[in-house]
């Protein structure tokens, strides 16, 4: 093997070992979206899948974790509104959402971490009234916080609360760590 091939192989293996040490994780959970505005109280759920990797220096209580989340709606919420003597009832549902975030973790112990998570979330919602439906997609920055509890080397549980625009998001997630 020539010198340049040896250097290239060394760089490749260094990069791969860094990625392997990055603590990849995948998870699944339920996210509740709730919003109260203009006389409407809406609460809908989504099944959420996520993938991330955590960078943590040895002997440090701090780490950061870029993460990508994707969710699909589970059910809908009925909304009733009075308008000029008429009562209108419709349904609101989440079609899907995506979110990209970078989480800052602080480890209180080897098993418990609290985190702050700025995010950029895109949400598609459909509202239906009788035979008419209207969809809207919005993308906004948000901020969240939560706690992660490590049950074993491979499994952890977390609860998070986020605010994106005027929407409150409460999530419960189970994560598998590689």
mmCIF file of N, CA, C and O in Angstrom, residues 13 18-19 21 25-26 33 36 42 47 54 63 68 78 81 83 86-87 90 93 101 119 131 135 140-142 152 169:
data_model
loop_
_atom_site.group_PDB
_atom_site.id
_atom_site.type_symbol
_atom_site.label_atom_id
_atom_site.label_comp_id
_atom_site.label_asym_id
_atom_site.label_seq_id
_atom_site.Cartn_x
_atom_site.Cartn_y
_atom_site.Cartn_z
ATOM 1 N N UNK A 13 -10.565 5.567 9.006
ATOM 2 C CA UNK A 13 -10.809 4.849 10.255
ATOM 3 C C UNK A 13 -10.948 5.788 11.439
ATOM 4 O O UNK A 13 -11.731 5.541 12.347
ATOM 5 N N UNK A 18 -14.770 8.006 15.299
ATOM 6 C CA UNK A 18 -15.417 9.178 15.903
ATOM 7 C C UNK A 18 -16.923 9.098 15.788
ATOM 8 O O UNK A 18 -17.650 9.437 16.705
ATOM 9 N N UNK A 19 -17.426 8.630 14.633
ATOM 10 C CA UNK A 19 -18.868 8.479 14.449
ATOM 11 C C UNK A 19 -19.406 7.390 15.366
ATOM 12 O O UNK A 19 -20.453 7.530 15.982
ATOM 13 N N UNK A 21 -18.283 6.538 18.204
ATOM 14 C CA UNK A 21 -18.258 7.011 19.582
ATOM 15 C C UNK A 21 -19.271 8.119 19.828
ATOM 16 O O UNK A 21 -19.378 8.627 20.919
ATOM 17 N N UNK A 25 -28.655 7.186 18.516
ATOM 18 C CA UNK A 25 -29.857 6.697 19.170
ATOM 19 C C UNK A 25 -31.056 6.904 18.261
ATOM 20 O O UNK A 25 -31.057 7.801 17.416
ATOM 21 N N UNK A 26 -32.045 6.044 18.426
ATOM 22 C CA UNK A 26 -33.319 6.171 17.733
ATOM 23 C C UNK A 26 -34.404 6.043 18.786
ATOM 24 O O UNK A 26 -34.194 5.427 19.837
ATOM 25 N N UNK A 33 -49.966 17.910 20.827
ATOM 26 C CA UNK A 33 -49.943 19.305 20.379
ATOM 27 C C UNK A 33 -51.208 19.960 20.907
ATOM 28 O O UNK A 33 -52.310 19.450 20.667
ATOM 29 N N UNK A 36 -54.551 27.052 22.258
ATOM 30 C CA UNK A 36 -55.772 27.778 22.590
ATOM 31 C C UNK A 36 -55.660 29.176 22.012
ATOM 32 O O UNK A 36 -54.830 29.961 22.450
ATOM 33 N N UNK A 42 -57.589 23.263 20.955
ATOM 34 C CA UNK A 42 -57.278 22.108 20.114
ATOM 35 C C UNK A 42 -56.220 21.264 20.805
ATOM 36 O O UNK A 42 -55.226 21.791 21.317
ATOM 37 N N UNK A 47 -47.732 10.208 16.538
ATOM 38 C CA UNK A 47 -46.720 9.186 16.770
ATOM 39 C C UNK A 47 -45.414 9.753 16.243
ATOM 40 O O UNK A 47 -45.345 10.189 15.092
ATOM 41 N N UNK A 54 -25.295 11.817 20.013
ATOM 42 C CA UNK A 54 -24.861 12.660 21.120
ATOM 43 C C UNK A 54 -23.341 12.726 21.168
ATOM 44 O O UNK A 54 -22.671 11.695 21.128
ATOM 45 N N UNK A 63 -23.148 17.805 27.115
ATOM 46 C CA UNK A 63 -23.086 17.199 25.793
ATOM 47 C C UNK A 63 -24.061 17.936 24.882
ATOM 48 O O UNK A 63 -24.884 18.725 25.347
ATOM 49 N N UNK A 68 -33.242 14.649 14.527
ATOM 50 C CA UNK A 68 -34.291 14.807 13.533
ATOM 51 C C UNK A 68 -35.504 14.010 14.000
ATOM 52 O O UNK A 68 -35.371 12.845 14.397
ATOM 53 N N UNK A 78 -62.352 17.411 17.804
ATOM 54 C CA UNK A 78 -63.538 18.148 17.353
ATOM 55 C C UNK A 78 -63.525 19.549 17.946
ATOM 56 O O UNK A 78 -63.218 19.730 19.120
ATOM 57 N N UNK A 81 -67.685 26.024 17.171
ATOM 58 C CA UNK A 81 -67.625 27.482 17.179
ATOM 59 C C UNK A 81 -68.992 28.044 16.805
ATOM 60 O O UNK A 81 -69.642 27.560 15.887
ATOM 61 N N UNK A 83 -71.099 31.081 15.229
ATOM 62 C CA UNK A 83 -70.852 32.149 14.269
ATOM 63 C C UNK A 83 -72.189 32.684 13.773
ATOM 64 O O UNK A 83 -72.944 31.984 13.101
ATOM 65 N N UNK A 86 -75.173 30.500 14.265
ATOM 66 C CA UNK A 86 -74.991 29.123 13.812
ATOM 67 C C UNK A 86 -73.891 28.470 14.634
ATOM 68 O O UNK A 86 -72.916 29.105 15.020
ATOM 69 N N UNK A 87 -74.035 27.180 14.870
ATOM 70 C CA UNK A 87 -73.007 26.412 15.550
ATOM 71 C C UNK A 87 -72.320 25.542 14.500
ATOM 72 O O UNK A 87 -72.968 24.766 13.807
ATOM 73 N N UNK A 90 -66.308 21.079 13.560
ATOM 74 C CA UNK A 90 -65.341 20.533 12.615
ATOM 75 C C UNK A 90 -64.296 19.716 13.327
ATOM 76 O O UNK A 90 -64.290 19.622 14.558
ATOM 77 N N UNK A 93 -56.849 17.765 12.500
ATOM 78 C CA UNK A 93 -55.903 16.657 12.638
ATOM 79 C C UNK A 93 -54.535 17.054 12.110
ATOM 80 O O UNK A 93 -54.410 17.942 11.265
ATOM 81 N N UNK A 101 -33.544 19.681 15.626
ATOM 82 C CA UNK A 101 -33.157 20.371 16.858
ATOM 83 C C UNK A 101 -31.710 20.047 17.220
ATOM 84 O O UNK A 101 -31.135 19.088 16.726
ATOM 85 N N UNK A 119 -35.355 24.345 18.363
ATOM 86 C CA UNK A 119 -35.749 23.513 17.225
ATOM 87 C C UNK A 119 -36.346 24.352 16.109
ATOM 88 O O UNK A 119 -36.748 25.501 16.313
ATOM 89 N N UNK A 131 -68.276 18.689 4.302
ATOM 90 C CA UNK A 131 -67.597 18.199 3.105
ATOM 91 C C UNK A 131 -66.420 19.065 2.685
ATOM 92 O O UNK A 131 -65.824 18.846 1.638
ATOM 93 N N UNK A 135 -56.086 22.576 4.384
ATOM 94 C CA UNK A 135 -54.801 22.210 4.982
ATOM 95 C C UNK A 135 -53.894 23.419 5.030
ATOM 96 O O UNK A 135 -53.972 24.303 4.178
ATOM 97 N N UNK A 140 -41.813 27.012 12.017
ATOM 98 C CA UNK A 140 -41.451 27.997 13.035
ATOM 99 C C UNK A 140 -40.290 27.489 13.878
ATOM 100 O O UNK A 140 -40.079 26.289 14.013
ATOM 101 N N UNK A 141 -39.584 28.431 14.499
ATOM 102 C CA UNK A 141 -38.585 28.090 15.499
ATOM 103 C C UNK A 141 -39.277 27.917 16.843
ATOM 104 O O UNK A 141 -40.298 28.540 17.106
ATOM 105 N N UNK A 142 -38.717 27.061 17.671
ATOM 106 C CA UNK A 142 -39.274 26.835 18.995
ATOM 107 C C UNK A 142 -38.179 26.554 20.002
ATOM 108 O O UNK A 142 -36.996 26.483 19.662
ATOM 109 N N UNK A 152 -30.848 1.661 31.127
ATOM 110 C CA UNK A 152 -29.736 0.732 30.944
ATOM 111 C C UNK A 152 -28.778 1.353 29.940
ATOM 112 O O UNK A 152 -28.984 2.474 29.495
ATOM 113 N N UNK A 169 -46.163 21.606 22.983
ATOM 114 C CA UNK A 169 -45.904 20.211 22.636
ATOM 115 C C UNK A 169 -45.367 19.488 23.863
ATOM 116 O O UNK A 169 -44.370 19.907 24.444
#
